[in-house]
XYZ file of C-alpha atoms in Angstrom:
636
model
C 0.000 0.000 0.000
C 1.272 3.459 -0.901
C 2.243 5.806 1.920
C 0.903 9.357 1.835
C 2.411 11.908 4.225
C 3.815 9.035 6.261
C 0.465 7.268 6.462
C -0.571 4.090 4.681
C -3.618 4.340 2.427
C -6.626 2.428 3.678
C -8.660 1.355 0.670
C -11.006 -0.715 2.821
C -12.234 2.218 4.897
C -11.653 4.831 2.197
C -12.049 3.150 -1.198
C -12.182 6.450 -3.089
C -9.357 8.489 -1.543
C -7.397 6.101 0.665
C -7.245 8.782 3.352
C -8.218 8.398 6.990
C -8.207 10.647 10.046
C -4.510 9.840 10.425
C -3.834 11.444 7.033
C -5.653 14.584 8.147
C -3.645 14.902 11.348
C -0.424 14.177 9.458
C -1.234 16.855 6.873
C -2.032 19.356 9.607
C 1.092 18.550 11.605
C 3.202 18.975 8.471
C 1.574 22.358 7.806
C 2.173 23.609 11.337
C 5.762 22.414 11.293
C 6.407 24.164 7.971
C 5.036 27.548 9.035
C 6.881 27.564 12.358
C 10.133 27.946 10.448
C 8.943 31.462 9.523
C 8.108 32.529 13.084
C 9.689 35.363 15.020
C 11.726 34.437 18.137
C 8.785 34.924 20.506
C 6.391 33.032 18.198
C 3.963 35.980 18.029
C 4.299 36.514 14.283
C 4.586 34.047 11.428
C 5.896 35.579 8.207
C 5.768 33.103 5.306
C 7.425 34.400 2.143
C 5.067 36.320 -0.087
C 3.339 39.645 -0.725
C 2.234 42.186 1.858
C -1.467 42.744 2.454
C -2.986 46.196 2.629
C -2.916 46.215 6.468
C 0.880 45.879 6.591
C 3.535 43.450 7.780
C 2.543 43.243 11.441
C -1.045 42.423 10.503
C 0.165 39.806 8.040
C 2.397 38.250 10.697
C -0.523 38.142 13.123
C -2.578 36.398 10.426
C 0.126 33.777 10.050
C -0.019 33.092 13.785
C -3.775 33.314 14.283
C -4.869 31.274 11.290
C -2.470 28.431 11.969
C -3.376 28.598 15.659
C -6.971 27.937 14.626
C -5.864 24.677 13.015
C -3.825 23.855 16.119
C -6.918 24.522 18.237
C -8.925 22.003 16.220
C -6.047 19.534 16.597
C -5.797 20.048 20.351
C -9.555 19.827 20.892
C -9.353 16.074 20.478
C -5.808 15.636 21.705
C -4.703 13.133 24.278
C -1.907 13.806 26.717
C 0.887 13.132 24.228
C 4.255 14.786 24.245
C 3.687 16.162 20.726
C 0.378 17.725 21.716
C 1.967 19.331 24.749
C 4.756 20.788 22.635
C 2.275 22.209 20.128
C 0.232 23.854 22.875
C 3.370 25.247 24.502
C 4.605 26.745 21.211
C 1.397 28.694 20.648
C 1.154 29.589 24.342
C 4.511 31.334 23.972
C 3.184 33.309 21.012
C 0.072 34.329 22.945
C 2.177 35.582 25.832
C 4.544 37.495 23.569
C 1.941 39.007 21.248
C -0.160 40.412 24.085
C 2.817 41.839 25.980
C 2.656 45.628 25.400
C 6.395 45.908 26.021
C 7.392 43.234 23.514
C 9.000 44.018 20.168
C 6.554 41.423 18.834
C 3.471 43.133 20.249
C 0.396 42.439 18.173
C -1.414 45.416 16.634
C -4.318 46.421 18.814
C -7.819 45.773 17.539
C -8.497 49.505 17.568
C -5.324 50.170 15.559
C -5.798 47.752 12.682
C -9.296 46.587 11.782
C -7.928 43.466 10.083
C -6.718 42.339 13.497
C -10.361 41.747 14.474
C -10.528 39.008 11.864
C -7.489 37.313 13.360
C -8.888 37.802 16.871
C -11.819 35.551 15.948
C -9.428 32.772 14.942
C -7.569 33.158 18.227
C -10.802 33.102 20.219
C -12.030 29.954 18.452
C -8.683 28.233 18.954
C -8.616 29.148 22.634
C -12.116 27.778 23.070
C -11.400 24.487 21.324
C -8.075 23.952 23.137
C -9.368 25.281 26.442
C -8.540 22.233 28.542
C -5.068 21.832 27.047
C -3.924 25.424 26.585
C -6.108 28.161 28.092
C -6.477 26.464 31.473
C -2.703 26.012 31.652
C -1.815 29.671 31.002
C -0.590 31.850 33.828
C -3.156 34.319 35.153
C -1.237 37.421 33.924
C -1.110 36.007 30.380
C -4.824 35.221 30.418
C -5.531 38.746 31.633
C -3.481 40.219 28.792
C -5.256 38.051 26.223
C -8.644 39.137 27.550
C -7.512 42.771 27.468
C -6.332 42.470 23.855
C -9.524 40.752 22.709
C -11.764 43.105 24.686
C -11.012 46.059 22.417
C -13.457 44.545 19.928
C -16.382 45.232 22.255
C -18.532 48.109 21.066
C -16.580 48.591 17.846
C -18.633 49.354 14.737
C -18.216 47.146 11.727
C -19.399 47.404 8.133
C -22.555 45.607 7.089
C -20.606 42.579 6.004
C -20.183 39.097 7.497
C -17.276 40.482 9.520
C -19.713 41.122 12.357
C -19.410 37.451 13.244
C -15.719 37.881 13.977
C -16.726 40.326 16.693
C -19.501 38.068 17.968
C -17.243 35.013 18.224
C -14.661 36.984 20.192
C -17.304 38.307 22.559
C -18.772 34.835 23.064
C -15.355 33.635 24.185
C -14.868 36.669 26.407
C -18.226 35.996 28.048
C -17.212 32.369 28.653
C -14.090 33.431 30.591
C -15.678 36.263 32.537
C -14.465 39.053 30.252
C -16.396 42.041 28.902
C -18.924 41.607 26.128
C -21.889 43.431 24.658
C -25.322 41.936 24.093
C -26.000 44.854 21.760
C -23.054 43.908 19.524
C -24.293 40.352 19.192
C -27.904 41.357 18.646
C -26.813 43.732 15.881
C -24.894 40.998 14.081
C -27.792 38.568 14.392
C -30.175 41.191 13.003
C -27.872 42.039 10.110
C -27.534 38.358 9.303
C -31.273 38.232 8.796
C -30.898 40.962 6.181
C -28.141 39.007 4.464
C -30.133 35.783 4.370
C -31.646 35.080 0.949
C -33.240 31.689 1.556
C -32.401 28.044 0.805
C -29.340 28.363 3.056
C -27.687 31.071 0.938
C -26.494 34.479 2.110
C -25.322 37.589 0.333
C -21.756 38.588 1.182
C -22.933 42.069 2.159
C -24.700 44.649 0.003
C -23.613 47.034 -2.726
C -25.831 50.138 -2.581
C -28.775 48.003 -1.507
C -28.288 45.267 -4.116
C -28.034 41.695 -2.798
C -25.968 40.232 -5.634
C -22.748 39.842 -3.633
C -23.482 36.140 -3.707
C -20.247 34.363 -3.291
C -18.915 30.834 -3.000
C -16.794 32.242 -0.152
C -19.823 33.522 1.781
C -20.814 29.942 2.548
C -17.448 29.332 4.152
C -18.133 32.254 6.508
C -21.858 32.709 7.047
C -22.617 29.013 7.298
C -19.659 28.519 9.623
C -19.217 31.339 12.160
C -22.830 31.647 13.410
C -22.900 28.021 14.519
C -19.418 28.213 15.983
C -20.521 31.305 17.865
C -23.322 29.215 19.355
C -20.814 26.499 20.259
C -18.576 28.969 22.069
C -21.539 30.684 23.743
C -22.820 27.329 24.967
C -25.806 25.212 24.041
C -27.933 26.715 26.790
C -27.042 30.289 25.854
C -28.275 30.382 22.255
C -30.677 27.461 21.570
C -33.013 29.364 19.182
C -30.058 30.602 17.130
C -28.492 27.167 17.035
C -31.670 25.656 15.606
C -32.005 28.463 13.056
C -28.444 28.222 11.779
C -28.437 24.417 11.772
C -31.475 24.441 9.507
C -29.891 26.963 7.148
C -26.618 25.077 6.980
C -28.475 21.893 6.145
C -30.315 23.613 3.322
C -27.079 25.076 2.010
C -25.184 21.776 2.045
C -28.052 20.010 0.293
C -27.013 21.801 -2.901
C -23.477 23.049 -2.165
C -22.219 19.465 -1.920
C -22.577 19.338 -5.709
C -20.005 22.128 -6.197
C -17.040 19.794 -5.601
C -15.623 17.513 -8.274
C -14.895 13.842 -7.536
C -11.166 14.314 -8.134
C -11.114 17.135 -5.599
C -11.241 20.654 -7.016
C -14.020 22.875 -5.656
C -15.874 25.478 -7.684
C -13.547 28.314 -8.703
C -15.667 31.458 -8.224
C -15.656 34.590 -6.086
C -13.045 36.055 -3.770
C -10.500 34.740 -1.276
C -9.875 31.652 -3.389
C -6.326 31.489 -2.071
C -7.872 29.938 1.061
C -8.257 26.857 -1.146
C -9.711 23.985 0.881
C -11.319 26.345 3.400
C -14.305 25.641 1.143
C -14.710 22.524 3.293
C -15.544 24.569 6.415
C -19.356 24.404 6.102
C -19.183 20.701 5.247
C -17.360 19.907 8.487
C -19.710 22.239 10.368
C -22.551 20.114 9.072
C -20.983 17.079 10.730
C -19.983 18.854 13.936
C -23.437 20.374 14.471
C -25.434 17.443 13.061
C -26.882 19.843 10.517
C -26.858 17.768 7.348
C -28.382 14.621 5.893
C -25.227 13.963 3.877
C -24.027 10.526 5.054
C -20.862 10.623 7.198
C -18.980 8.450 4.712
C -19.782 10.894 1.910
C -18.688 13.863 4.031
C -15.254 12.325 4.559
C -15.019 11.211 0.936
C -15.720 14.742 -0.278
C -13.419 16.419 2.246
C -10.537 13.994 1.815
C -10.837 14.223 -1.946
C -10.484 17.996 -1.839
C -7.634 18.112 0.663
C -5.744 15.386 -1.148
C -6.275 17.119 -4.493
C -4.527 20.278 -3.339
C -1.769 18.442 -1.529
C -1.053 16.222 -4.520
C -0.939 19.390 -6.644
C 1.700 20.956 -4.377
C -0.485 23.296 -2.274
C 0.707 21.862 1.030
C 2.240 21.999 3.500
C 3.466 25.450 2.386
C 0.649 27.517 0.910
C 1.723 30.536 -1.100
C -0.824 33.090 -2.226
C -2.341 31.405 -5.257
C -4.313 28.328 -6.215
C -1.999 25.364 -6.662
C 1.326 27.146 -6.590
C 1.959 30.859 -6.253
C -0.360 32.936 -8.460
C -0.347 36.643 -7.667
C -3.300 37.699 -9.909
C -5.755 35.793 -7.712
C -4.922 37.941 -4.687
C -7.219 40.542 -3.162
C -5.599 43.651 -1.697
C -6.305 42.550 1.872
C -4.456 39.245 1.422
C -0.867 38.880 2.564
C 1.477 35.923 2.847
C -0.264 34.622 5.974
C -3.765 34.862 4.513
C -3.892 31.466 2.755
C -3.829 29.739 6.124
C -7.533 30.353 6.514
C -7.338 26.904 4.934
C -7.160 25.909 8.612
C -10.966 25.897 8.625
C -10.778 22.702 6.592
C -9.434 20.909 9.676
C -12.523 21.672 11.791
C -13.533 18.020 11.531
C -10.700 17.104 13.879
C -12.807 18.310 16.812
C -14.867 15.165 16.202
C -13.437 12.155 18.049
C -11.794 9.269 16.189
C -14.817 7.043 16.825
C -17.282 9.464 15.189
C -19.022 7.976 12.119
C -17.493 10.661 9.906
C -14.141 8.985 10.585
C -15.248 5.354 10.921
C -17.888 4.870 8.207
C -16.779 3.569 4.832
C -16.479 6.301 2.197
C -19.544 6.738 0.021
C -19.475 8.135 -3.520
C -20.483 11.644 -4.435
C -23.748 11.958 -6.333
C -21.916 12.822 -9.553
C -19.970 9.575 -9.306
C -23.259 7.705 -9.608
C -25.198 9.848 -12.094
C -25.242 13.173 -13.903
C -26.265 15.981 -11.564
C -28.429 18.994 -12.465
C -29.264 21.548 -9.776
C -31.032 24.903 -9.970
C -29.842 27.396 -7.339
C -32.409 30.169 -7.408
C -30.804 32.385 -4.768
C -27.435 32.934 -6.443
C -28.997 32.578 -9.908
C -26.884 29.565 -10.838
C -27.517 26.486 -12.934
C -25.291 23.554 -11.960
C -24.409 20.585 -14.139
C -22.060 17.775 -13.148
C -21.354 14.917 -15.531
C -20.459 11.438 -14.355
C -18.383 10.701 -17.460
C -15.697 13.238 -16.553
C -16.522 14.526 -13.055
C -16.578 18.138 -14.233
C -18.914 20.559 -12.440
C -20.133 23.618 -14.365
C -22.024 26.622 -12.993
C -23.873 29.021 -15.288
C -24.249 32.464 -13.699
C -27.210 34.782 -14.231
C -27.548 36.120 -10.714
C -24.350 37.357 -9.086
C -21.814 39.991 -10.094
C -20.746 41.719 -6.833
C -22.049 45.049 -8.088
C -24.725 47.583 -7.267
C -27.591 48.274 -9.664
C -25.759 51.388 -10.881
C -23.480 52.745 -12.166
C -21.818 50.409 -14.669
C -18.448 49.200 -13.373
C -15.623 47.060 -14.763
C -16.134 43.330 -14.622
C -14.523 41.252 -11.883
C -13.298 37.910 -13.271
C -14.377 36.093 -10.111
C -17.994 37.239 -10.325
C -19.023 38.600 -13.707
C -18.521 35.681 -16.060
C -21.405 33.739 -17.553
C -19.993 30.420 -16.303
C -17.548 28.903 -13.811
C -16.296 25.379 -13.190
C -14.224 23.104 -10.980
C -11.509 22.256 -13.502
C -10.798 25.664 -14.943
C -10.895 29.258 -13.780
C -11.337 32.688 -15.341
C -8.538 34.688 -16.874
C -7.112 37.139 -14.318
C -4.532 38.988 -16.398
C -4.634 42.721 -17.048
C -5.730 42.247 -20.652
C -8.651 40.042 -19.571
C -9.752 42.589 -16.986
C -9.658 45.375 -19.552
C -11.301 43.490 -22.412
C -12.922 40.278 -21.099
C -13.342 37.253 -23.348
C -13.591 34.024 -21.343
C -17.170 32.898 -20.653
C -18.297 36.337 -21.697
C -20.777 37.871 -24.102
C -19.467 41.122 -25.482
C -19.990 43.808 -28.051
C -16.598 44.512 -29.587
C -15.924 47.975 -30.990
C -13.850 48.827 -34.056
C -10.725 49.197 -31.894
C -11.156 45.637 -30.602
C -12.266 46.588 -27.073
C -14.907 44.333 -25.524
C -17.828 45.604 -23.468
C -18.291 44.720 -19.788
C -21.294 43.163 -18.037
C -21.591 44.554 -14.469
C -24.183 45.200 -13.251
C -26.455 42.468 -14.501
C -30.203 42.199 -13.905
C -31.530 38.685 -13.229
C -34.691 37.983 -15.224
C -35.540 34.488 -14.059
C -34.276 30.988 -13.422
C -36.191 27.727 -13.596
C -35.334 24.170 -14.492
C -32.309 24.287 -16.752
C -32.928 27.829 -18.044
C -31.596 31.129 -16.652
C -31.959 34.632 -18.122
C -30.435 38.052 -17.393
C -29.751 41.369 -19.065
C -27.127 44.073 -18.783
C -26.147 47.307 -20.456
C -22.957 46.903 -22.438
C -20.349 49.448 -21.402
C -16.695 50.274 -21.842
C -14.749 51.620 -18.826
C -12.779 54.695 -19.876
C -11.265 57.642 -18.067
C -13.980 60.115 -17.178
C -16.732 57.527 -16.931
C -17.988 54.533 -18.913
C -19.170 54.663 -22.482
C -22.620 53.093 -22.578
C -23.846 50.736 -25.247
C -27.206 49.047 -25.792
C -28.915 46.544 -23.527
C -27.808 42.940 -24.054
C -30.093 40.076 -23.076
C -28.538 36.678 -22.484
C -29.891 33.282 -21.524
C -28.446 29.847 -20.836
C -29.942 26.429 -21.281
C -27.688 23.912 -19.526
C -27.795 20.200 -20.166
C -24.888 17.918 -19.315
C -21.609 19.256 -20.678
C -23.340 21.625 -23.107
C -24.756 25.083 -22.560
C -26.783 26.821 -25.237
C -25.979 30.493 -24.757
C -28.536 32.859 -26.298
C -28.039 36.564 -26.995
C -30.273 39.397 -28.180
C -29.060 43.010 -28.431
C -31.630 45.788 -28.134
C -31.355 48.829 -30.405
C -29.331 51.785 -29.152
C -31.399 54.170 -26.996
C -31.083 57.620 -25.395
C -28.526 56.321 -22.842
C -26.174 54.966 -25.497
C -22.978 57.037 -25.712
C -20.560 54.529 -27.255
C -20.104 54.748 -31.013
C -20.908 51.653 -33.066
C -20.953 49.513 -35.022
C -20.154 46.504 -32.844
C -19.374 42.858 -33.440
C -21.037 40.341 -31.121
C -18.616 37.841 -29.544
C -19.279 34.794 -27.330
C -16.321 33.346 -25.433
C -16.046 29.891 -23.908
C -14.191 28.352 -20.986
C -10.424 28.830 -20.750
C -8.322 25.685 -20.587
C -4.810 25.756 -19.180
C -1.711 23.644 -18.823
C 2.040 23.508 -18.521
C 2.289 23.823 -22.313
C 0.214 25.926 -24.720
C -3.147 24.173 -25.244
C -3.798 22.698 -28.654
C -6.356 24.621 -30.686
C -8.523 24.084 -33.742
C -10.582 26.682 -35.581
C -13.183 26.150 -38.285
C -15.892 28.465 -39.587
C -18.265 29.010 -36.670
C -16.402 26.594 -34.387
C -13.353 26.812 -32.090
C -11.829 24.259 -29.737
C -8.940 24.189 -27.285
C -7.557 21.165 -25.425
C -5.711 21.677 -22.149
C -4.149 19.530 -19.452
C -5.882 16.421 -18.153
C -7.860 15.796 -21.327
C -10.055 18.857 -20.777
C -11.629 20.321 -23.903
C -13.349 23.680 -24.314
C -15.393 24.301 -27.430
C -17.711 26.998 -28.768
C -19.878 26.367 -31.815
C -22.082 28.951 -33.463
C -25.643 27.683 -33.720
C -27.295 30.830 -35.020
C -25.702 33.952 -36.514
C -22.167 33.369 -35.181
C -20.275 32.178 -38.214
C -16.722 33.276 -37.415
C -14.413 31.796 -34.785
C -11.020 32.050 -33.142
C -8.863 31.008 -30.184
C -6.982 33.456 -27.981
C -3.818 32.126 -26.343
C -2.586 33.606 -23.079
C 0.293 33.272 -20.653
C 0.444 33.928 -16.924
C -3.230 34.801 -16.420
C -4.820 31.515 -15.359
C -4.598 29.818 -11.966
C -4.680 26.339 -13.523
C -1.507 26.589 -15.561
C 0.999 29.018 -17.068
C -0.477 28.746 -20.564
C -4.143 29.058 -21.470
C -6.458 29.270 -24.457
C -10.006 30.560 -24.912
C -12.174 29.554 -27.892
C -14.774 32.001 -29.136
C -17.223 32.693 -31.957
C -18.451 36.008 -33.323
C -20.645 37.559 -35.960
C -17.800 38.614 -38.224
C -19.663 41.848 -38.903
C -21.990 44.315 -37.207
C -24.532 42.822 -34.819
C -28.163 42.974 -35.924
C -30.371 44.538 -33.245
C -33.288 42.382 -32.134
C -31.854 39.259 -33.755
C -31.384 36.117 -31.626
C -27.880 34.657 -31.690
C -26.925 31.296 -30.228
C -23.799 29.300 -29.480
C -23.098 25.897 -27.956
C -20.544 26.283 -25.138
C -18.922 23.024 -24.031
C -16.489 22.058 -21.295
C -15.732 18.365 -21.044
C -13.156 15.823 -20.026
C -14.965 13.191 -22.110
C -15.627 13.108 -25.852
C -17.433 16.308 -26.863
C -21.044 16.019 -28.042
C -21.288 15.422 -31.777
C -25.006 16.142 -32.119
C -25.963 19.697 -31.248
C -29.383 21.208 -30.579
C -31.270 23.396 -33.030
C -32.352 26.905 -32.073
C -35.667 28.215 -33.414
C -36.458 31.830 -32.649
C -38.983 34.590 -33.150
C -38.747 38.032 -31.507
C -40.187 36.897 -28.165
C -39.788 33.133 -27.865
C -36.770 30.896 -28.442
C -37.090 27.130 -28.682
C -34.030 24.935 -28.111
C -34.673 21.527 -29.686
C -32.289 18.813 -28.446
C -31.241 15.820 -30.560
C -33.435 13.486 -28.475
C -36.497 15.634 -29.169
C -36.647 17.442 -25.832
C -37.522 21.137 -26.107
C -36.695 24.086 -23.847
C -38.537 27.374 -24.315
C -36.828 30.655 -23.412
C -38.189 34.197 -23.288
C -35.574 36.964 -23.492
C -37.989 39.820 -22.751
C -38.026 41.582 -19.400
């Protein structure tokens, strides 16, 4: 049997991944050992190599400590009295004593000095709670008093109407549990705001943009379906029983569909922000097990989680975790992320608070749904259509609901939010050229200079079954304000590996300031690899083949008779070289005309029979080769 991270695979207990709880603890121990080599002498800061975040070096160093301490807290929650466990607790205890010493050269930034420190304070509070018997209870009284004093600065502090309020609430729950100061008003405010953020079906918006609730984010599930329940755990079962029941129900609803956003070979959906946290996407899954909030069988929970963790580790994203996806990839970084930020991946180890005899560790692995059948899911709240295919394990998400933008004014597209589709095996193009003139999974009007229009903000028009519709005003970001084009209506009909993408462009109106004429262009999924992807272009059809047998293809079905492939370098998280197939009109777009393209992403043979598209001004009929028909209305 092959050894992985010093542990022997167990294909009896874990027939799909070979991993057991011992692999998880070995992976975590390797991570903690690796980061400790970048610690300051007093252990208060951990400075892995990498970029600085916007809050500065001291904040980044605190993140390195706090986020890895969270993982250590999960580890120590179930620890026995072993010498290794004692050494781990002692190492972090030294850092706690040093960081809260106001006279130390390694003094942590105060929570009133650097707002980012409040995020890290929540990790420290959770870790202290989980390791209470091993670490907190063993600290000297003066050190505990200093820790309480440092954490207490969060009390009464305002916070933006974002999920960050739960960082404050978690800290205050811990403070209350140790006799420190806390504010019922702070917690009540966060609970009330969370009700505003809740959209239904277990999904939350990641805050608001000028009143719009389209900040719907794959990352939001890792936060808003994680911290509220952990707050209840820290506060105590008797303290918050109504909240516990409420958040358990929401987490269960969320996981019912979110479980389908992971591929069998491990990669999670690549969408939204903070993707450098990588397998932190597992946080709500483990919360489901910890809080008994999901009907997903324990063996499937471990199969999914182990598949994802192993995927990243086999790809080189562990134990060291640079800012990036697999390896270092700077374009994926948000301004707030520094070299210590990726260690929010520690949330993925939350399952270690469950004892070794819990069914999630002892039941035989069960397959994911997509390993047994094709999966089709309609997520009304984020406006996503999901399709997973058993033949290749690829998960695709068509997006007609989220763009992280307000209703107005038009703003440049964000690759993580604004594309028409996302997937598990490929990601958007992040390079400067793609941000300026987007192509991948995009519908654009292209002006005579070759500049492509942007999509944000979009307006959802409806989602049902395998059909989703939205509209947006085409615009071109320029100095002095955007140039506005006409309204573009788009729709997707998703079936298996194939999406029929429909487009209708309204005539120019009184708001139009951009000069025409424009060419209509429909871009497909990027594929990437260590070498330039192979490409093939025919009239009205373009294909690109990347690493792992992945093929992206776009075929014009109606009015899109020209095609091409754009090759890129350094802009894709999945490999240094990428390629994007696309089709276009080849001449000026005809207003009011319905255009259609087949957009395919597959790791299996591409479909050879394509649907027909029949259209009149108001109704489009997509007729599939087996005779099935989908009707789409682009009005609204």
